[in-house]
PDB file of C-alpha atoms in Angstrom:
ATOM      1  CA  MET L  15      32.340  35.448  12.452  1.00  0.00           C
ATOM      2  CA  ALA L  16      30.587  32.279  11.251  1.00  0.00           C
ATOM      3  CA  LEU L  17      31.912  30.651   8.193  1.00  0.00           C
ATOM      4  CA  GLY L  18      29.559  30.213   5.338  1.00  0.00           C
ATOM      5  CA  ARG L  19      28.579  26.820   3.969  1.00  0.00           C
ATOM      6  CA  PRO L  20      30.938  25.403   1.467  1.00  0.00           C
ATOM      7  CA  PRO L  21      29.550  25.649  -2.028  1.00  0.00           C
ATOM      8  CA  ARG L  22      29.833  21.863  -2.603  1.00  0.00           C
ATOM      9  CA  ASP L  23      27.655  21.165   0.585  1.00  0.00           C
ATOM     10  CA  ARG L  24      25.058  23.620  -0.372  1.00  0.00           C
ATOM     11  CA  ARG L  25      24.834  22.282  -3.835  1.00  0.00           C
ATOM     12  CA  SER L  26      24.390  18.679  -2.471  1.00  0.00           C
ATOM     13  CA  GLU L  27      21.680  19.932  -0.055  1.00  0.00           C
ATOM     14  CA  ILE L  28      19.712  21.423  -3.056  1.00  0.00           C
ATOM     15  CA  ILE L  29      19.973  17.996  -4.915  1.00  0.00           C
ATOM     16  CA  GLU L  30      18.996  16.012  -1.787  1.00  0.00           C
ATOM     17  CA  ILE L  31      15.884  18.128  -1.344  1.00  0.00           C
ATOM     18  CA  ALA L  32      14.973  18.355  -4.985  1.00  0.00           C
ATOM     19  CA  GLY L  33      15.158  14.571  -5.648  1.00  0.00           C
ATOM     20  CA  PRO L  34      12.225  13.397  -3.520  1.00  0.00           C
ATOM     21  CA  LEU L  35      10.141  16.311  -4.776  1.00  0.00           C
ATOM     22  CA  PHE L  36      10.733  15.296  -8.320  1.00  0.00           C
ATOM     23  CA  LEU L  37       9.609  11.752  -7.395  1.00  0.00           C
ATOM     24  CA  GLU L  38       6.564  12.884  -5.467  1.00  0.00           C
ATOM     25  CA  HIS L  39       5.244  15.613  -7.694  1.00  0.00           C
ATOM     26  CA  GLY L  40       6.794  14.771 -11.037  1.00  0.00           C
ATOM     27  CA  TYR L  41       8.993  16.939 -13.162  1.00  0.00           C
ATOM     28  CA  GLN L  42       6.198  19.219 -14.276  1.00  0.00           C
ATOM     29  CA  GLY L  43       4.829  19.565 -10.806  1.00  0.00           C
ATOM     30  CA  THR L  44       8.148  20.513  -9.272  1.00  0.00           C
ATOM     31  CA  SER L  45       8.869  24.154  -9.659  1.00  0.00           C
ATOM     32  CA  MET L  46      11.957  25.892  -8.737  1.00  0.00           C
ATOM     33  CA  SER L  47       9.703  27.886  -6.384  1.00  0.00           C
ATOM     34  CA  ARG L  48       8.579  24.671  -4.680  1.00  0.00           C
ATOM     35  CA  ILE L  49      12.154  23.410  -4.323  1.00  0.00           C
ATOM     36  CA  ALA L  50      13.331  26.797  -2.996  1.00  0.00           C
ATOM     37  CA  ALA L  51      10.504  26.600  -0.343  1.00  0.00           C
ATOM     38  CA  ALA L  52      11.556  23.200   0.825  1.00  0.00           C
ATOM     39  CA  LEU L  53      15.159  24.420   0.960  1.00  0.00           C
ATOM     40  CA  GLY L  54      14.099  27.463   3.021  1.00  0.00           C
ATOM     41  CA  GLY L  55      15.727  29.855   0.683  1.00  0.00           C
ATOM     42  CA  SER L  56      14.894  31.743  -2.514  1.00  0.00           C
ATOM     43  CA  LYS L  57      14.876  30.859  -6.228  1.00  0.00           C
ATOM     44  CA  GLY L  58      18.053  33.078  -6.485  1.00  0.00           C
ATOM     45  CA  THR L  59      19.845  30.669  -4.284  1.00  0.00           C
ATOM     46  CA  LEU L  60      18.972  27.813  -6.683  1.00  0.00           C
ATOM     47  CA  TYR L  61      19.969  29.629  -9.776  1.00  0.00           C
ATOM     48  CA  ALA L  62      23.302  30.470  -8.232  1.00  0.00           C
ATOM     49  CA  TYR L  63      24.025  26.780  -8.488  1.00  0.00           C
ATOM     50  CA  PHE L  64      21.854  25.531 -11.380  1.00  0.00           C
ATOM     51  CA  ASP L  65      20.644  27.680 -14.254  1.00  0.00           C
ATOM     52  CA  SER L  66      17.538  25.760 -14.940  1.00  0.00           C
ATOM     53  CA  LYS L  67      15.315  23.033 -13.459  1.00  0.00           C
ATOM     54  CA  GLU L  68      16.530  20.747 -16.284  1.00  0.00           C
ATOM     55  CA  ALA L  69      20.007  21.240 -15.077  1.00  0.00           C
ATOM     56  CA  LEU L  70      19.039  20.554 -11.422  1.00  0.00           C
ATOM     57  CA  PHE L  71      17.176  17.364 -12.577  1.00  0.00           C
ATOM     58  CA  GLU L  72      20.305  16.243 -14.495  1.00  0.00           C
ATOM     59  CA  ALA L  73      22.487  16.846 -11.370  1.00  0.00           C
ATOM     60  CA  TYR L  74      20.068  14.749  -9.370  1.00  0.00           C
ATOM     61  CA  MET L  75      20.396  11.965 -11.987  1.00  0.00           C
ATOM     62  CA  GLU L  76      24.193  12.297 -11.931  1.00  0.00           C
ATOM     63  CA  ASP L  77      24.071  12.032  -8.061  1.00  0.00           C
ATOM     64  CA  ARG L  78      21.898   8.902  -8.273  1.00  0.00           C
ATOM     65  CA  VAL L  79      24.372   7.250 -10.705  1.00  0.00           C
ATOM     66  CA  ARG L  80      27.348   8.145  -8.396  1.00  0.00           C
ATOM     67  CA  GLN L  81      25.615   6.834  -5.406  1.00  0.00           C
ATOM     68  CA  ARG L  82      24.217   3.499  -6.731  1.00  0.00           C
ATOM     69  CA  GLY L  83      25.196   2.919 -10.333  1.00  0.00           C
ATOM     70  CA  ALA L  84      29.010   3.227  -9.991  1.00  0.00           C
ATOM     71  CA  ALA L  85      29.111   0.347  -7.476  1.00  0.00           C
ATOM     72  CA  VAL L  86      27.053  -1.970  -9.706  1.00  0.00           C
ATOM     73  CA  PHE L  87      29.347  -1.622 -12.752  1.00  0.00           C
ATOM     74  CA  ASN L  88      32.583  -1.682 -10.758  1.00  0.00           C
ATOM     75  CA  LEU L  89      34.203  -4.595 -12.551  1.00  0.00           C
ATOM     76  CA  PRO L  90      37.686  -6.015 -12.330  1.00  0.00           C
ATOM     77  CA  PRO L  91      40.308  -4.597 -14.702  1.00  0.00           C
ATOM     78  CA  HIS L  92      41.046  -7.923 -16.240  1.00  0.00           C
ATOM     79  CA  PRO L  93      38.553 -10.669 -17.335  1.00  0.00           C
ATOM     80  CA  ALA L  94      38.680 -13.077 -14.243  1.00  0.00           C
ATOM     81  CA  ASP L  95      36.216 -15.931 -13.979  1.00  0.00           C
ATOM     82  CA  LEU L  96      33.485 -14.669 -16.385  1.00  0.00           C
ATOM     83  CA  HIS L  97      30.658 -16.618 -14.869  1.00  0.00           C
ATOM     84  CA  ASP L  98      31.331 -15.257 -11.285  1.00  0.00           C
ATOM     85  CA  VAL L  99      31.824 -11.765 -12.555  1.00  0.00           C
ATOM     86  CA  LEU L 100      28.727 -11.827 -14.577  1.00  0.00           C
ATOM     87  CA  ARG L 101      26.654 -13.415 -11.766  1.00  0.00           C
ATOM     88  CA  LEU L 102      27.691 -10.735  -9.389  1.00  0.00           C
ATOM     89  CA  LEU L 103      26.968  -7.959 -11.913  1.00  0.00           C
ATOM     90  CA  GLY L 104      23.499  -9.431 -12.619  1.00  0.00           C
ATOM     91  CA  LYS L 105      22.568  -9.510  -8.925  1.00  0.00           C
ATOM     92  CA  ARG L 106      23.793  -6.026  -8.393  1.00  0.00           C
ATOM     93  CA  TYR L 107      21.944  -4.803 -11.551  1.00  0.00           C
ATOM     94  CA  LEU L 108      18.644  -6.475 -10.487  1.00  0.00           C
ATOM     95  CA  GLY L 109      18.969  -4.956  -6.987  1.00  0.00           C
ATOM     96  CA  LEU L 110      19.555  -1.479  -8.504  1.00  0.00           C
ATOM     97  CA  ILE L 111      16.526  -1.541 -11.060  1.00  0.00           C
ATOM     98  CA  THR L 112      14.112  -2.989  -8.452  1.00  0.00           C
ATOM     99  CA  ASP L 113      15.037  -0.463  -5.863  1.00  0.00           C
ATOM    100  CA  GLU L 114      12.022   1.512  -4.726  1.00  0.00           C
ATOM    101  CA  VAL L 115      13.573   4.922  -5.631  1.00  0.00           C
ATOM    102  CA  SER L 116      14.774   3.737  -8.994  1.00  0.00           C
ATOM    103  CA  LEU L 117      11.291   2.236  -9.739  1.00  0.00           C
ATOM    104  CA  SER L 118       9.711   5.674  -8.796  1.00  0.00           C
ATOM    105  CA  LEU L 119      12.159   7.428 -11.009  1.00  0.00           C
ATOM    106  CA  VAL L 120      11.483   5.154 -14.080  1.00  0.00           C
ATOM    107  CA  ARG L 121       7.715   5.454 -13.624  1.00  0.00           C
ATOM    108  CA  LEU L 122       8.110   9.273 -13.483  1.00  0.00           C
ATOM    109  CA  LEU L 123      10.003   9.383 -16.656  1.00  0.00           C
ATOM    110  CA  TYR L 124       7.627   7.001 -18.431  1.00  0.00           C
ATOM    111  CA  HIS L 125       4.827   9.368 -17.550  1.00  0.00           C
ATOM    112  CA  GLU L 126       6.575  12.700 -18.361  1.00  0.00           C
ATOM    113  CA  ALA L 127       9.079  12.121 -21.129  1.00  0.00           C
ATOM    114  CA  PRO L 128       6.587  12.376 -23.931  1.00  0.00           C
ATOM    115  CA  ARG L 129       6.016  15.972 -22.638  1.00  0.00           C
ATOM    116  CA  PHE L 130       9.389  16.651 -21.687  1.00  0.00           C
ATOM    117  CA  PRO L 131      11.773  14.547 -23.879  1.00  0.00           C
ATOM    118  CA  GLU L 132      14.869  16.116 -22.541  1.00  0.00           C
ATOM    119  CA  ILE L 133      14.465  14.392 -19.143  1.00  0.00           C
ATOM    120  CA  GLY L 134      14.217  11.238 -20.981  1.00  0.00           C
ATOM    121  CA  ARG L 135      17.539  11.972 -22.784  1.00  0.00           C
ATOM    122  CA  ILE L 136      19.171  12.943 -19.402  1.00  0.00           C
ATOM    123  CA  PHE L 137      18.174   9.663 -17.837  1.00  0.00           C
ATOM    124  CA  TYR L 138      19.159   7.606 -20.895  1.00  0.00           C
ATOM    125  CA  GLU L 139      22.616   9.140 -21.128  1.00  0.00           C
ATOM    126  CA  THR L 140      23.574   9.442 -17.381  1.00  0.00           C
ATOM    127  CA  CYS L 141      22.009   6.140 -16.233  1.00  0.00           C
ATOM    128  CA  ILE L 142      21.457   3.564 -19.038  1.00  0.00           C
ATOM    129  CA  LEU L 143      24.250   4.347 -21.431  1.00  0.00           C
ATOM    130  CA  ARG L 144      26.882   4.932 -18.700  1.00  0.00           C
ATOM    131  CA  GLY L 145      26.413   1.575 -17.082  1.00  0.00           C
ATOM    132  CA  ARG L 146      26.173  -0.250 -20.477  1.00  0.00           C
ATOM    133  CA  ARG L 147      29.437   1.290 -21.497  1.00  0.00           C
ATOM    134  CA  HIS L 148      31.185   0.117 -18.416  1.00  0.00           C
ATOM    135  CA  LEU L 149      30.094  -3.356 -19.044  1.00  0.00           C
ATOM    136  CA  ALA L 150      31.062  -3.019 -22.736  1.00  0.00           C
ATOM    137  CA  GLU L 151      34.614  -2.104 -21.803  1.00  0.00           C
ATOM    138  CA  TYR L 152      34.863  -5.279 -19.506  1.00  0.00           C
ATOM    139  CA  LEU L 153      33.464  -7.494 -22.325  1.00  0.00           C
ATOM    140  CA  LYS L 154      35.955  -5.892 -24.742  1.00  0.00           C
ATOM    141  CA  ARG L 155      38.790  -6.811 -22.605  1.00  0.00           C
ATOM    142  CA  ALA L 156      37.394 -10.283 -22.211  1.00  0.00           C
ATOM    143  CA  ASP L 157      37.177 -10.608 -26.023  1.00  0.00           C
ATOM    144  CA  GLU L 158      40.906  -9.262 -26.336  1.00  0.00           C
ATOM    145  CA  HIS L 159      41.957 -11.995 -23.869  1.00  0.00           C
ATOM    146  CA  GLY L 160      40.206 -14.745 -25.850  1.00  0.00           C
ATOM    147  CA  ALA L 161      37.576 -15.546 -23.169  1.00  0.00           C
ATOM    148  CA  LEU L 162      34.619 -14.311 -25.398  1.00  0.00           C
ATOM    149  CA  ARG L 163      33.953 -13.841 -28.924  1.00  0.00           C
ATOM    150  CA  ILE L 164      32.131 -10.422 -29.352  1.00  0.00           C
ATOM    151  CA  PRO L 165      31.823  -8.548 -32.494  1.00  0.00           C
ATOM    152  CA  ASP L 166      30.212  -5.617 -30.823  1.00  0.00           C
ATOM    153  CA  ALA L 167      30.786  -5.135 -27.127  1.00  0.00           C
ATOM    154  CA  GLU L 168      28.011  -2.509 -26.637  1.00  0.00           C
ATOM    155  CA  VAL L 169      25.412  -4.653 -28.234  1.00  0.00           C
ATOM    156  CA  ALA L 170      26.604  -7.671 -26.081  1.00  0.00           C
ATOM    157  CA  ALA L 171      26.335  -5.466 -22.935  1.00  0.00           C
ATOM    158  CA  GLN L 172      22.876  -4.537 -23.808  1.00  0.00           C
ATOM    159  CA  HIS L 173      21.934  -8.313 -24.475  1.00  0.00           C
ATOM    160  CA  PHE L 174      23.264  -9.290 -20.940  1.00  0.00           C
ATOM    161  CA  LEU L 175      21.348  -6.528 -19.022  1.00  0.00           C
ATOM    162  CA  ALA L 176      18.183  -7.284 -20.991  1.00  0.00           C
ATOM    163  CA  LEU L 177      18.512 -11.013 -20.124  1.00  0.00           C
ATOM    164  CA  CYS L 178      18.932 -10.220 -16.486  1.00  0.00           C
ATOM    165  CA  GLN L 179      15.724  -8.199 -16.334  1.00  0.00           C
ATOM    166  CA  ALA L 180      13.758 -10.108 -18.831  1.00  0.00           C
ATOM    167  CA  THR L 181      11.443 -11.966 -16.309  1.00  0.00           C
ATOM    168  CA  LEU L 182      11.333  -9.559 -13.328  1.00  0.00           C
ATOM    169  CA  SER L 183      11.366  -5.898 -14.422  1.00  0.00           C
ATOM    170  CA  MET L 184       7.914  -5.681 -15.861  1.00  0.00           C
ATOM    171  CA  PRO L 185       6.095  -7.436 -13.022  1.00  0.00           C
ATOM    172  CA  VAL L 186       7.772  -5.018 -10.610  1.00  0.00           C
ATOM    173  CA  MET L 187       7.254  -1.985 -12.678  1.00  0.00           C
ATOM    174  CA  LEU L 188       3.451  -2.792 -12.922  1.00  0.00           C
ATOM    175  CA  CYS L 189       3.189  -3.474  -9.147  1.00  0.00           C
ATOM    176  CA  ILE L 190       2.230  -7.100  -9.699  1.00  0.00           C
ATOM    177  CA  LYS L 191       5.158  -8.002  -7.598  1.00  0.00           C
ATOM    178  CA  ASN L 192       6.393  -5.824  -4.719  1.00  0.00           C
ATOM    179  CA  VAL L 193       9.293  -7.900  -3.633  1.00  0.00           C
ATOM    180  CA  ILE L 194      11.875  -9.905  -5.619  1.00  0.00           C
ATOM    181  CA  THR L 195      13.227 -12.661  -3.556  1.00  0.00           C
ATOM    182  CA  GLU L 196      16.754 -13.811  -3.446  1.00  0.00           C
ATOM    183  CA  GLU L 197      15.765 -17.148  -5.124  1.00  0.00           C
ATOM    184  CA  GLU L 198      14.084 -15.280  -7.921  1.00  0.00           C
ATOM    185  CA  THR L 199      17.080 -13.116  -8.395  1.00  0.00           C
ATOM    186  CA  GLU L 200      19.356 -16.105  -8.498  1.00  0.00           C
ATOM    187  CA  ARG L 201      17.269 -17.914 -10.975  1.00  0.00           C
ATOM    188  CA  ALA L 202      17.043 -14.887 -13.294  1.00  0.00           C
ATOM    189  CA  VAL L 203      20.757 -14.178 -13.153  1.00  0.00           C
ATOM    190  CA  GLU L 204      21.810 -17.788 -13.594  1.00  0.00           C
ATOM    191  CA  SER L 205      19.567 -18.082 -16.734  1.00  0.00           C
ATOM    192  CA  ALA L 206      20.914 -14.709 -18.019  1.00  0.00           C
ATOM    193  CA  VAL L 207      24.522 -15.772 -17.686  1.00  0.00           C
ATOM    194  CA  SER L 208      24.019 -19.266 -19.264  1.00  0.00           C
ATOM    195  CA  VAL L 209      22.277 -17.788 -22.287  1.00  0.00           C
ATOM    196  CA  PHE L 210      24.869 -15.075 -22.573  1.00  0.00           C
ATOM    197  CA  LEU L 211      27.791 -17.385 -22.454  1.00  0.00           C
ATOM    198  CA  ALA L 212      26.139 -19.907 -24.706  1.00  0.00           C
ATOM    199  CA  ALA L 213      25.880 -16.955 -27.310  1.00  0.00           C
ATOM    200  CA  TYR L 214      29.313 -15.404 -26.703  1.00  0.00           C
ATOM    201  CA  ALA L 215      31.728 -17.858 -24.973  1.00  0.00           C
ATOM    202  CA  VAL L 216      34.613 -19.233 -27.132  1.00  0.00           C
TER     203      VAL L 216
END
């Protein structure tokens, strides 16, 4: 007798199929029926794992964070050389936000969040806030060790990430630039680190 597919594998398969459909057809244009058809099953199969399309979208966002975002904000437990750590983080972060899938997702959210504010909340909480909080924890440790002077670590984290993307994110979002070169990334990150440390270094 053949063994059934483990629940975790089936759930992952649903997420992997639903994600590209969300990106191609939008949140509104991706029904549970469409996902079920692509999966080769029934809507009942989907609802056995996700009680709504919103829950499935949230699971997709969580999956994206786990696959890409976690590695970006994997910082050392103790504040080592701040300049090197921030440079590494800045390059990882720019690589993440200019990734083709990430850009497609953000464009989708900008278009659909006014009609479906809940998906905007899901993205903000699972992607933006989570990464910012990881960085804030690192900056707080740096402050405690006397390497930085930071009155509000979450605000400082927001400042650094905004500095990294300040010159590159909008041209890419608007398709003015299709590729960010390594030289452009280096220049943007070096500028961000210099300005950030000028503001917060002891």
